Coordinates of N, CA, C and O in Angstrom, one line a residue:
M1 N 135.5 68.3 -22.0 CA 136.0 69.3 -22.7 C 136.1 70.0 -21.9 O 134.8 70.6 -20.9
G2 N 136.8 71.4 -22.2 CA 136.5 72.3 -20.8 C 135.5 73.0 -21.2 O 135.1 72.9 -22.1
E3 N 135.3 74.4 -20.2 CA 134.4 75.3 -21.2 C 133.8 76.4 -22.3 O 133.4 76.6 -23.2
S4 N 135.4 76.6 -22.9 CA 136.2 77.3 -24.4 C 135.6 76.7 -25.4 O 135.7 75.5 -25.5
A5 N 135.5 77.1 -26.2 CA 134.6 77.0 -27.0 C 135.7 76.4 -28.7 O 136.0 75.8 -29.3
S6 N 136.9 76.8 -27.9 CA 138.1 76.3 -28.7 C 138.9 75.4 -27.8 O 140.4 74.6 -28.5
D7 N 138.0 74.2 -27.6 CA 139.2 72.9 -26.8 C 138.8 72.2 -27.7 O 139.6 71.6 -27.5
L8 N 137.8 72.7 -28.4 CA 137.4 71.2 -29.7 C 137.6 72.5 -31.4 O 136.3 72.6 -30.7
V9 N 138.7 72.2 -32.1 CA 138.0 72.5 -33.5 C 138.3 71.5 -34.1 O 139.0 70.6 -34.4
I10 N 137.4 71.6 -35.3 CA 137.7 70.5 -36.1 C 137.6 70.9 -37.1 O 137.6 72.5 -37.4
I11 N 139.0 70.8 -38.2 CA 139.8 71.9 -39.2 C 139.1 70.9 -40.4 O 139.4 69.7 -40.0
S12 N 139.2 71.6 -41.5 CA 138.4 70.9 -42.6 C 138.4 71.5 -44.2 O 139.3 73.3 -43.4
G13 N 138.0 71.7 -44.6 CA 138.1 72.4 -46.0 C 138.7 71.4 -47.0 O 138.8 70.7 -47.4
M14 N 139.0 72.9 -48.1 CA 139.4 71.7 -49.7 C 140.9 71.0 -49.3 O 141.8 71.8 -48.7
S15 N 141.0 70.2 -50.1 CA 142.5 69.6 -49.7 C 143.4 70.2 -51.1 O 142.5 71.1 -52.1
G16 N 143.9 70.7 -50.3 CA 145.2 71.9 -51.4 C 145.2 73.3 -50.2 O 145.5 74.0 -50.9
A17 N 144.3 73.1 -49.1 CA 143.8 74.7 -48.9 C 144.9 74.5 -47.6 O 144.9 76.2 -47.2
G18 N 145.6 73.7 -47.8 CA 146.5 73.9 -45.9 C 146.0 73.0 -44.6 O 146.7 73.8 -43.9
R19 N 145.3 72.9 -44.6 CA 144.8 72.0 -43.3 C 145.9 70.9 -42.6 O 146.1 71.4 -41.5
T20 N 146.9 71.1 -43.2 CA 148.3 70.4 -43.2 C 148.9 71.2 -42.2 O 149.3 71.5 -41.1
E21 N 149.3 72.4 -43.2 CA 149.8 73.5 -42.1 C 149.3 73.8 -40.8 O 149.4 74.6 -39.7
A22 N 147.8 73.9 -41.2 CA 146.5 74.1 -40.0 C 146.7 73.8 -39.1 O 147.0 73.9 -37.9
M23 N 146.8 72.3 -38.8 CA 147.3 71.3 -37.8 C 148.9 72.0 -37.2 O 148.8 71.6 -36.0
H24 N 149.5 71.8 -38.3 CA 151.5 72.5 -38.1 C 150.6 73.4 -36.7 O 151.4 73.4 -35.4
A25 N 150.3 74.4 -36.6 CA 150.1 75.8 -36.0 C 149.4 75.3 -35.0 O 149.1 76.1 -33.9
F26 N 148.4 74.5 -35.0 CA 147.6 74.8 -33.6 C 148.4 73.3 -32.6 O 148.8 73.6 -31.2
E27 N 149.6 71.9 -33.6 CA 150.3 71.9 -31.9 C 151.0 72.5 -32.0 O 151.3 72.4 -30.4
D28 N 151.8 73.7 -32.3 CA 152.1 74.8 -31.9 C 151.6 75.5 -30.8 O 152.4 76.6 -29.6
L29 N 150.6 75.5 -31.0 CA 149.6 76.5 -30.0 C 149.4 75.4 -28.8 O 148.6 76.0 -27.8
G30 N 149.6 73.9 -28.7 CA 149.3 73.5 -27.6 C 147.9 72.1 -27.4 O 147.5 71.8 -26.3
Y31 N 147.6 72.3 -29.0 CA 146.3 71.5 -29.1 C 147.0 69.7 -29.6 O 148.1 69.4 -30.2
F32 N 145.9 69.1 -29.1 CA 146.6 67.6 -29.8 C 146.3 67.7 -30.4 O 144.5 68.0 -30.8
C33 N 146.9 67.2 -31.8 CA 146.0 67.4 -33.0 C 145.4 65.7 -33.5 O 147.4 64.4 -33.2
I34 N 144.9 65.4 -34.5 CA 144.6 63.9 -35.1 C 144.4 64.6 -36.1 O 143.7 64.8 -37.0
D35 N 145.2 63.8 -37.9 CA 144.6 64.0 -38.9 C 143.6 62.4 -39.2 O 143.9 61.9 -39.2
N36 N 142.7 62.8 -40.4 CA 141.9 62.8 -41.2 C 141.2 60.8 -39.5 O 141.6 60.5 -40.7
L37 N 140.7 61.6 -38.7 CA 139.8 60.7 -38.1 C 137.8 60.8 -38.7 O 137.9 61.4 -39.0
P38 N 138.7 60.0 -38.3 CA 136.6 59.3 -38.9 C 135.8 60.4 -37.9 O 135.4 59.9 -36.8
A39 N 133.9 61.0 -39.1 CA 133.8 61.4 -38.0 C 133.3 61.2 -36.9 O 132.9 61.4 -35.4
C40 N 133.2 59.9 -37.2 CA 132.1 58.7 -35.9 C 133.0 58.7 -35.2 O 132.3 58.6 -33.9
L41 N 134.3 58.9 -34.6 CA 134.7 59.0 -33.6 C 134.8 60.0 -32.6 O 135.6 59.0 -32.5
I42 N 134.9 60.8 -33.3 CA 135.1 62.2 -32.9 C 134.9 61.4 -31.1 O 135.4 62.7 -30.1
G43 N 133.5 62.0 -31.5 CA 132.4 61.7 -29.7 C 133.1 60.5 -28.7 O 133.5 60.5 -27.6
D44 N 133.7 59.7 -29.5 CA 134.8 58.3 -28.5 C 135.5 58.9 -28.1 O 136.1 58.8 -26.9
L45 N 136.4 59.9 -29.3 CA 137.6 60.6 -28.4 C 137.6 61.1 -27.3 O 138.5 60.8 -26.4
I46 N 136.4 62.0 -27.7 CA 136.5 62.7 -26.4 C 135.9 62.0 -24.7 O 136.4 62.4 -23.8
A47 N 135.0 61.1 -25.4 CA 134.6 60.5 -24.1 C 136.0 60.0 -23.3 O 136.1 59.6 -22.5
S48 N 137.2 59.3 -24.4 CA 137.9 58.3 -23.5 C 138.8 59.0 -23.4 O 138.8 59.0 -21.5
M49 N 139.0 60.3 -23.5 CA 139.6 61.8 -23.3 C 139.6 61.7 -21.1 O 140.5 62.2 -20.8
E50 N 138.4 62.5 -21.6 CA 137.7 62.7 -20.6 C 137.6 61.4 -19.1 O 138.2 61.7 -18.3
R51 N 137.5 60.3 -20.1 CA 137.8 58.8 -18.6 C 139.4 58.9 -18.2 O 139.1 58.6 -17.2
R52 N 140.0 58.9 -19.1 CA 141.3 59.4 -18.4 C 141.9 60.1 -17.5 O 142.8 60.3 -17.8
G53 N 141.2 61.6 -17.3 CA 141.2 62.7 -16.6 C 141.9 63.8 -17.6 O 142.4 64.9 -17.3
D54 N 142.0 63.4 -18.9 CA 142.5 64.9 -20.2 C 141.2 65.6 -20.8 O 141.8 66.0 -21.5
G55 N 140.7 65.8 -19.7 CA 139.4 67.1 -20.2 C 139.8 68.3 -20.4 O 138.8 68.9 -21.0
E56 N 140.9 68.9 -19.7 CA 141.8 70.2 -20.2 C 142.2 70.2 -21.3 O 143.0 71.1 -21.8
T57 N 142.1 68.9 -21.8 CA 143.4 68.7 -23.0 C 142.2 69.9 -24.2 O 141.5 69.1 -24.5
R58 N 142.9 70.6 -25.1 CA 142.2 71.3 -26.1 C 143.1 70.4 -27.4 O 144.1 69.9 -27.4
L59 N 142.0 70.1 -28.2 CA 141.9 69.0 -29.4 C 141.9 69.4 -30.8 O 140.5 70.3 -31.0
A60 N 142.6 69.6 -31.5 CA 142.0 69.6 -32.7 C 142.1 68.5 -34.0 O 143.2 67.6 -33.9
V61 N 140.7 68.1 -34.6 CA 140.4 66.5 -35.3 C 140.8 67.6 -37.2 O 139.4 68.1 -36.8
V62 N 141.4 66.9 -37.8 CA 141.3 67.2 -39.2 C 140.3 66.5 -39.5 O 140.7 64.9 -39.5
C63 N 139.0 66.8 -40.2 CA 138.2 65.6 -40.6 C 138.2 66.4 -42.4 O 137.2 67.0 -42.4
D64 N 138.0 65.4 -43.4 CA 138.0 65.8 -44.6 C 137.3 65.3 -45.5 O 137.0 64.1 -44.8
A65 N 137.7 65.5 -46.7 CA 137.1 64.1 -47.8 C 137.2 63.3 -47.9 O 136.7 62.4 -49.5
R66 N 139.1 62.6 -47.7 CA 139.6 61.7 -47.8 C 139.0 60.5 -48.0 O 139.1 59.9 -49.0
N67 N 138.4 59.8 -46.5 CA 137.4 59.5 -47.0 C 135.9 59.5 -46.6 O 134.9 59.6 -46.1
Q68 N 135.6 59.6 -48.1 CA 134.3 60.2 -48.0 C 133.5 59.0 -47.7 O 132.0 60.2 -47.1
E69 N 132.9 57.9 -47.3 CA 132.3 57.5 -46.6 C 132.2 57.2 -44.7 O 130.6 57.3 -44.3
F70 N 132.9 58.2 -44.9 CA 133.6 58.9 -42.9 C 132.8 60.1 -43.3 O 132.4 60.2 -42.7
F71 N 133.2 60.7 -44.1 CA 133.0 62.2 -43.6 C 131.3 62.7 -44.1 O 131.1 63.7 -43.5
V72 N 130.3 61.6 -44.2 CA 129.5 62.3 -44.5 C 128.3 62.3 -43.4 O 128.2 63.1 -43.6
D73 N 128.9 61.7 -43.0 CA 128.5 61.5 -41.1 C 129.1 62.2 -40.3 O 129.0 62.8 -39.3
L74 N 130.0 63.8 -41.1 CA 130.3 64.8 -40.3 C 129.4 65.7 -38.9 O 129.2 66.1 -38.1
V75 N 129.1 65.4 -40.5 CA 127.5 67.3 -39.8 C 126.6 66.4 -38.7 O 126.0 66.9 -37.9
D76 N 126.6 65.4 -39.0 CA 126.0 64.5 -37.8 C 126.1 64.3 -36.9 O 125.5 64.5 -35.1
E77 N 127.5 64.1 -36.6 CA 128.0 63.4 -35.3 C 128.6 65.4 -34.9 O 128.3 65.2 -33.4
L78 N 128.6 66.0 -35.8 CA 128.7 67.7 -34.6 C 127.4 68.1 -33.6 O 127.5 68.6 -33.0
A79 N 126.4 67.6 -35.3 CA 125.0 67.9 -34.6 C 124.6 67.2 -32.7 O 123.6 67.8 -32.1
T80 N 125.6 66.0 -33.1 CA 125.6 65.2 -31.7 C 125.6 65.6 -31.0 O 125.3 65.9 -29.2
L81 N 127.3 65.9 -31.2 CA 127.8 66.8 -30.1 C 127.1 68.2 -29.0 O 126.8 68.7 -28.1
R82 N 126.2 69.4 -30.4 CA 125.8 69.9 -29.6 C 125.1 69.6 -29.2 O 124.6 70.8 -27.8
E83 N 123.9 68.3 -29.0 CA 123.1 68.6 -28.5 C 123.2 67.5 -26.8 O 122.5 67.8 -25.9
E84 N 124.5 67.3 -26.8 CA 124.9 66.7 -25.6 C 126.1 67.7 -25.0 O 126.2 67.4 -23.8
G85 N 125.4 69.1 -25.2 CA 126.3 70.0 -24.9 C 127.2 71.0 -25.1 O 128.2 71.4 -24.1
R86 N 128.3 70.1 -25.7 CA 130.0 70.4 -26.2 C 130.5 71.0 -26.8 O 129.7 71.1 -28.2
A87 N 130.9 71.7 -26.5 CA 131.2 73.2 -27.9 C 132.7 72.7 -28.7 O 133.6 72.1 -27.9
Y88 N 132.2 73.4 -29.7 CA 133.2 73.2 -30.5 C 133.6 74.5 -31.5 O 132.1 75.0 -31.8
R89 N 134.3 74.4 -32.2 CA 134.5 75.4 -33.9 C 135.3 74.5 -34.6 O 135.9 73.6 -34.9
V90 N 134.2 75.2 -36.0 CA 135.4 74.1 -37.2 C 135.8 75.9 -37.4 O 134.8 76.3 -38.1
L91 N 137.0 74.9 -38.2 CA 137.9 75.9 -39.1 C 137.8 75.3 -40.7 O 137.8 74.4 -41.0
F92 N 137.1 76.3 -41.4 CA 137.1 75.6 -42.8 C 138.3 76.6 -43.6 O 138.3 77.7 -43.5
L93 N 138.9 75.6 -44.2 CA 140.2 76.2 -45.5 C 139.9 75.9 -47.0 O 139.3 75.0 -46.8
D94 N 140.1 77.3 -47.6 CA 139.0 77.7 -48.7 C 140.0 78.0 -48.8 O 141.3 78.5 -49.1
A95 N 140.1 77.9 -50.6 CA 141.2 78.6 -51.8 C 140.1 78.7 -53.3 O 139.7 77.7 -53.8
S96 N 140.8 79.4 -53.7 CA 140.0 79.8 -55.4 C 140.2 78.3 -56.1 O 140.9 78.0 -55.9
D97 N 139.5 77.5 -57.0 CA 139.5 76.5 -58.1 C 141.1 76.6 -58.1 O 141.2 75.2 -58.6
D98 N 141.1 77.6 -58.9 CA 142.7 77.7 -59.7 C 143.7 77.8 -59.1 O 144.4 76.7 -59.7
K99 N 143.6 78.3 -58.0 CA 145.0 78.2 -56.9 C 144.7 76.5 -56.4 O 146.1 76.2 -56.3
L100 N 144.1 76.2 -56.1 CA 143.8 75.1 -55.8 C 144.3 73.6 -56.9 O 145.0 72.7 -56.8
V101 N 143.8 74.3 -58.5 CA 144.5 73.2 -59.7 C 146.1 73.6 -59.7 O 147.0 72.6 -59.8
A102 N 146.6 74.5 -59.8 CA 148.0 74.8 -59.0 C 149.0 74.8 -58.2 O 150.0 73.5 -58.8
R103 N 148.3 74.5 -57.5 CA 148.9 73.7 -56.5 C 149.5 71.4 -56.0 O 150.4 71.6 -55.8
Y104 N 147.9 71.6 -56.8 CA 148.2 70.5 -57.0 C 148.8 69.9 -58.0 O 150.3 69.4 -58.7
K105 N 149.1 70.9 -59.6 CA 150.1 70.6 -60.5 C 151.1 70.8 -60.0 O 152.7 70.1 -60.7
A106 N 151.6 71.6 -58.8 CA 152.7 72.3 -58.6 C 153.5 70.5 -58.1 O 154.4 69.9 -57.5
S107 N 152.8 70.3 -56.5 CA 152.9 69.0 -56.1 C 152.9 67.7 -56.9 O 153.3 66.3 -56.4
R108 N 152.5 67.9 -58.1 CA 151.8 66.7 -58.9 C 151.7 64.6 -58.1 O 151.4 64.2 -58.0
R109 N 150.1 65.7 -57.2 CA 150.1 64.8 -56.3 C 148.1 65.0 -57.3 O 147.7 66.0 -57.5
R110 N 147.7 63.7 -56.9 CA 146.3 62.6 -57.4 C 145.1 63.6 -56.4 O 146.0 63.6 -55.1
H111 N 144.4 64.4 -56.4 CA 143.0 64.5 -55.7 C 142.6 64.3 -55.1 O 142.2 62.8 -55.8
P112 N 141.9 64.1 -53.5 CA 141.1 62.3 -53.2 C 139.8 62.0 -53.8 O 140.1 60.6 -53.4
L113 N 139.3 63.0 -54.3 CA 138.6 62.6 -55.1 C 138.0 62.7 -55.8 O 136.8 61.8 -57.2
C114 N 139.7 62.2 -56.9 CA 139.7 61.5 -58.4 C 139.5 60.6 -58.3 O 140.4 59.7 -58.5
S115 N 138.3 59.7 -59.8 CA 138.9 58.7 -59.7 C 138.8 58.3 -61.5 O 139.7 59.8 -61.3
E116 N 139.8 57.6 -61.5 CA 140.1 56.8 -62.9 C 139.1 58.0 -64.4 O 138.1 57.9 -64.3
G117 N 140.7 58.7 -65.0 CA 139.3 59.9 -65.9 C 138.8 60.8 -65.4 O 138.9 61.9 -66.6
M118 N 139.4 61.4 -64.4 CA 138.6 62.7 -64.3 C 139.5 63.4 -64.0 O 140.6 63.2 -63.4
T119 N 139.7 64.7 -64.2 CA 140.7 65.8 -64.1 C 140.4 66.6 -62.4 O 139.6 66.3 -61.9
I120 N 141.4 67.0 -61.8 CA 141.7 67.6 -61.0 C 140.0 68.8 -60.8 O 140.1 68.9 -59.7
A121 N 140.0 69.4 -61.5 CA 139.2 70.5 -61.2 C 138.0 69.5 -61.3 O 137.1 70.0 -60.2
Q122 N 137.6 68.3 -62.1 CA 136.2 67.9 -62.1 C 136.5 67.5 -59.6 O 135.1 67.0 -59.8
G123 N 137.1 66.4 -60.0 CA 137.6 66.6 -58.5 C 137.6 67.3 -56.9 O 136.9 67.9 -56.1
I124 N 137.2 68.7 -58.0 CA 137.5 69.7 -56.7 C 136.4 70.7 -56.5 O 135.1 70.5 -55.3
V125 N 135.7 70.5 -58.0 CA 133.6 70.9 -58.0 C 133.1 69.4 -57.0 O 131.7 70.1 -56.4
Q126 N 133.5 68.3 -57.1 CA 132.7 67.0 -56.0 C 133.4 67.5 -54.7 O 132.2 67.1 -54.4
E127 N 134.2 67.8 -54.6 CA 134.8 68.2 -53.5 C 133.7 69.2 -52.8 O 134.0 69.0 -51.4
R128 N 134.2 70.7 -53.6 CA 132.9 71.8 -52.9 C 131.4 71.3 -52.7 O 131.2 71.9 -52.0
A129 N 130.9 70.0 -53.7 CA 129.4 69.9 -53.2 C 129.6 68.8 -51.9 O 128.3 69.2 -50.7
L130 N 130.5 68.3 -51.8 CA 130.3 67.3 -50.7 C 130.6 68.3 -49.3 O 130.4 67.7 -48.1
L131 N 131.3 69.3 -49.4 CA 131.9 70.4 -48.1 C 130.6 71.7 -47.6 O 130.8 72.3 -47.0
Y132 N 129.6 71.8 -48.8 CA 129.1 72.3 -48.9 C 128.1 73.0 -47.3 O 128.4 74.1 -46.7
R133 N 127.4 71.9 -47.0 CA 126.8 72.0 -45.7 C 127.8 72.3 -44.7 O 127.6 73.2 -43.6
L134 N 129.2 71.7 -44.3 CA 130.2 72.1 -43.6 C 130.4 73.1 -43.7 O 130.5 74.0 -42.7
R135 N 130.9 74.0 -44.9 CA 131.6 75.4 -44.6 C 129.9 76.0 -44.8 O 130.6 77.1 -44.0
E136 N 129.1 76.2 -44.4 CA 128.0 76.9 -44.1 C 127.5 77.3 -42.8 O 127.3 77.8 -42.2
M137 N 128.1 75.7 -42.3 CA 128.2 75.8 -40.7 C 129.3 76.1 -40.0 O 129.5 76.3 -38.8
S138 N 130.5 76.5 -40.8 CA 131.9 77.1 -40.2 C 131.9 78.3 -39.2 O 131.1 79.3 -39.5
Q139 N 132.1 78.1 -37.8 CA 132.6 79.9 -37.7 C 133.8 80.4 -38.6 O 133.5 81.9 -37.7
D140 N 134.7 79.9 -38.5 CA 135.7 80.5 -38.8 C 135.7 79.9 -40.4 O 136.4 78.5 -40.2
V141 N 136.4 80.7 -41.5 CA 137.0 80.0 -42.1 C 137.5 81.4 -43.3 O 137.6 82.4 -42.8
I142 N 138.1 80.7 -44.0 CA 140.0 80.9 -44.2 C 140.0 81.0 -45.7 O 140.3 79.8 -46.0
D143 N 140.3 81.7 -45.8 CA 140.3 81.8 -47.4 C 141.8 82.2 -47.9 O 143.2 82.9 -47.2
T144 N 142.9 81.3 -48.1 CA 144.5 80.7 -48.5 C 144.8 80.6 -49.5 O 145.9 80.5 -50.1
T145 N 143.5 81.4 -50.3 CA 144.3 81.6 -52.1 C 145.5 82.2 -52.3 O 146.3 82.2 -52.5
D146 N 145.5 83.9 -51.1 CA 146.8 84.6 -51.5 C 147.5 85.0 -49.6 O 148.3 85.2 -49.9
L147 N 147.7 83.9 -49.0 CA 147.9 83.2 -48.7 C 149.3 82.2 -48.1 O 149.2 81.6 -48.7
L148 N 150.3 82.6 -47.5 CA 152.0 82.2 -47.2 C 151.3 81.8 -46.3 O 150.8 81.6 -44.8
P149 N 152.0 80.1 -46.3 CA 152.0 79.6 -44.7 C 152.3 80.0 -43.5 O 151.6 79.5 -42.9
M150 N 153.4 80.8 -44.0 CA 153.2 81.8 -42.5 C 152.3 82.7 -42.2 O 152.2 83.0 -41.3
Q151 N 151.7 82.9 -43.0 CA 150.2 83.6 -43.5 C 149.8 83.4 -42.8 O 148.4 82.9 -41.6
L152 N 149.2 82.0 -43.1 CA 147.5 80.6 -42.3 C 148.3 80.5 -41.1 O 147.6 80.9 -40.1
R153 N 149.5 80.5 -40.7 CA 149.8 80.0 -39.0 C 149.7 81.8 -38.4 O 148.4 81.4 -37.3
K154 N 149.4 82.7 -38.8 CA 149.6 84.5 -37.8 C 148.1 84.0 -37.5 O 147.5 84.4 -36.6
R155 N 147.1 83.8 -38.7 CA 145.5 83.9 -38.5 C 145.4 83.4 -37.7 O 144.2 83.5 -37.3
I156 N 145.8 81.7 -37.9 CA 145.2 80.8 -37.2 C 145.3 80.9 -35.4 O 144.7 81.2 -34.6
R157 N 147.0 81.6 -35.1 CA 147.0 82.3 -33.8 C 146.1 82.9 -33.2 O 145.8 83.7 -32.4
D158 N 146.1 84.3 -34.1 CA 145.1 85.4 -33.8 C 143.9 85.3 -33.5 O 143.2 85.4 -32.6
I159 N 143.3 84.0 -34.5 CA 141.7 84.0 -33.8 C 141.9 82.7 -32.6 O 140.7 82.8 -31.9
F160 N 142.9 81.6 -32.4 CA 142.7 80.7 -31.5 C 143.8 80.4 -30.1 O 143.6 79.5 -29.5
S161 N 144.1 81.8 -30.3 CA 145.5 81.9 -29.2 C 144.7 82.2 -28.1 O 144.1 83.5 -28.1
V162 N 145.6 81.5 -26.9 CA 144.8 82.8 -25.3 C 146.1 83.8 -25.0 O 145.6 84.3 -24.2
G163 N 147.3 82.9 -25.5 CA 148.4 84.2 -24.9 C 149.1 85.0 -26.2 O 148.1 86.0 -26.7
T164 N 150.0 85.4 -26.0 CA 150.4 86.5 -26.9 C 151.4 86.1 -28.0 O 151.1 85.0 -27.6
D165 N 151.8 86.7 -28.8 CA 152.6 86.7 -30.4 C 153.7 85.8 -29.6 O 154.1 84.6 -30.1
R166 N 154.4 86.6 -27.8 CA 155.6 86.5 -27.6 C 155.3 84.8 -27.1 O 156.8 83.7 -27.0
D167 N 154.5 84.4 -26.5 CA 154.4 83.3 -25.9 C 154.7 81.6 -26.3 O 155.3 80.5 -26.5
G168 N 154.9 81.7 -28.0 CA 155.7 81.0 -29.1 C 156.5 81.4 -29.1 O 157.4 80.5 -30.2
L169 N 157.1 82.7 -29.2 CA 158.5 82.4 -29.2 C 159.5 82.0 -28.2 O 159.4 82.4 -27.6
A170 N 160.3 81.0 -28.7 CA 161.6 80.6 -27.8 C 163.4 80.9 -28.0 O 163.6 81.1 -29.3
V171 N 163.6 81.4 -26.9 CA 165.1 82.2 -27.7 C 166.4 81.0 -26.8 O 165.7 81.3 -25.7
T172 N 166.6 80.6 -27.0 CA 168.0 80.1 -26.3 C 169.5 80.6 -27.0 O 169.7 80.4 -27.9
V173 N 170.3 80.9 -25.9 CA 171.8 81.5 -25.8 C 172.4 80.2 -25.3 O 172.3 80.8 -24.2
Y174 N 173.2 80.2 -25.8 CA 174.5 78.7 -25.2 C 176.0 79.3 -25.8 O 176.0 79.3 -26.7
S175 N 176.7 79.7 -25.1 CA 178.4 79.6 -25.2 C 178.4 78.5 -26.4 O 177.9 77.7 -25.3
F176 N 180.1 77.9 -26.6 CA 180.2 76.8 -27.3 C 182.0 77.2 -27.7 O 182.1 78.3 -27.5
G177 N 182.6 76.2 -27.8 CA 184.2 75.7 -28.2 C 184.0 75.9 -29.6 O 183.0 74.2 -29.7
F178 N 184.2 76.2 -30.5 CA 184.4 76.1 -31.4 C 185.1 74.6 -32.2 O 185.1 73.9 -32.9
K179 N 186.1 74.5 -31.2 CA 186.8 73.1 -30.6 C 186.2 71.8 -30.9 O 186.2 70.7 -31.3
H180 N 185.4 71.9 -30.6 CA 184.5 70.3 -30.7 C 183.0 70.6 -31.5 O 181.7 69.9 -31.9
G181 N 182.7 71.9 -32.7 CA 181.9 72.0 -33.5 C 181.2 72.9 -33.4 O 180.9 73.4 -31.9
A182 N 180.3 74.1 -34.2 CA 179.3 74.4 -34.0 C 178.6 73.5 -34.3 O 178.0 72.7 -33.8
P183 N 177.4 74.1 -33.0 CA 175.3 73.9 -32.6 C 175.1 73.3 -33.6 O 175.1 74.1 -34.8
I184 N 174.7 71.6 -34.1 CA 174.0 72.0 -34.5 C 172.9 72.5 -35.5 O 172.1 72.2 -36.3
D185 N 172.0 72.4 -34.2 CA 170.8 73.4 -34.4 C 170.2 74.4 -33.5 O 169.1 74.3 -33.8
A186 N 172.5 75.4 -34.5 CA 171.7 76.8 -33.9 C 171.1 77.4 -35.3 O 171.3 77.1 -36.2
D187 N 170.1 78.6 -34.7 CA 170.2 78.7 -36.5 C 171.2 80.2 -36.7 O 171.2 79.9 -37.2
I188 N 171.3 81.2 -35.9 CA 172.0 81.6 -35.5 C 173.9 81.5 -35.1 O 173.3 81.3 -33.7
V189 N 174.5 82.3 -35.3 CA 176.0 81.4 -34.8 C 176.9 82.5 -35.2 O 177.0 83.2 -35.7
I190 N 177.1 83.0 -34.0 CA 177.8 84.7 -33.6 C 179.7 84.5 -33.2 O 179.3 84.1 -31.9
D191 N 180.3 84.7 -34.2 CA 181.6 84.3 -33.4 C 182.1 86.3 -32.5 O 182.0 86.8 -33.7
V192 N 181.8 85.7 -31.4 CA 182.4 86.7 -31.2 C 184.1 86.8 -29.5 O 184.4 87.1 -28.9
R193 N 185.1 85.6 -30.9 CA 186.3 85.5 -30.4 C 187.2 87.1 -30.4 O 187.8 87.1 -29.7
F194 N 186.6 88.0 -31.2 CA 187.7 89.2 -31.1 C 187.6 89.8 -30.4 O 187.9 91.2 -30.0
L195 N 186.2 89.9 -29.2 CA 185.8 90.5 -28.3 C 186.7 90.4 -27.6 O 186.8 90.6 -26.5

C-alpha cells in the first residue's frame, strides 16, 4: 500500500451504527471496499494486491462481530500489519444502546450476536465487550447516535477525503426531446420550450 495512513482503513463498530453507510461513503471516495472480511485474510489481500501491481489502490475493509470466531483475531492481525510497517487507520462507529435497540426494532432484524432467548440489549452488551479493545485502539471514533446517513457520509469525507467536496459532485446537463420521453435517470427536468 502507499505511504498514507488512509490507504488502508479498517471499518468496525457496533452493529446498527452505520457500517454499511460508511462503506458506501468510502466507495464514493474511490476506495476498494470489502464487507465482512475475516481478519486473518487482510494481510493476504494486501499482499495479493501488491503482487498484481495494485499497490496504490486505497482499501476499506469492514470487519465486525458477525463472525465471532474470525473477529477475535482482528487485533492480532492489526498488530502484525503494524510490525510489517503497513500503515492503516481504524474507523470505529458507535451509538448509544437505546438508539441501537431502536434501530433494530425499526428494521425488525435480529442482532448478529443474539442467540436463542437473548434480547437485543443483551446482544449489544456482548458486542460492546467483544469490541472494547478495538475501540480503544481506533484512531477515528464517530458516534452516530444523532447523525443522519448524509451527516455520517460528510464526517467520513471530512476525515478521509484527499480532495474537496466539489470532487464528489457531478453535474450532467443535456437536452432531449419530449417526443422520445423524459430521461429516466434525470434528477431534475426543466421544460424550457416556452423560451
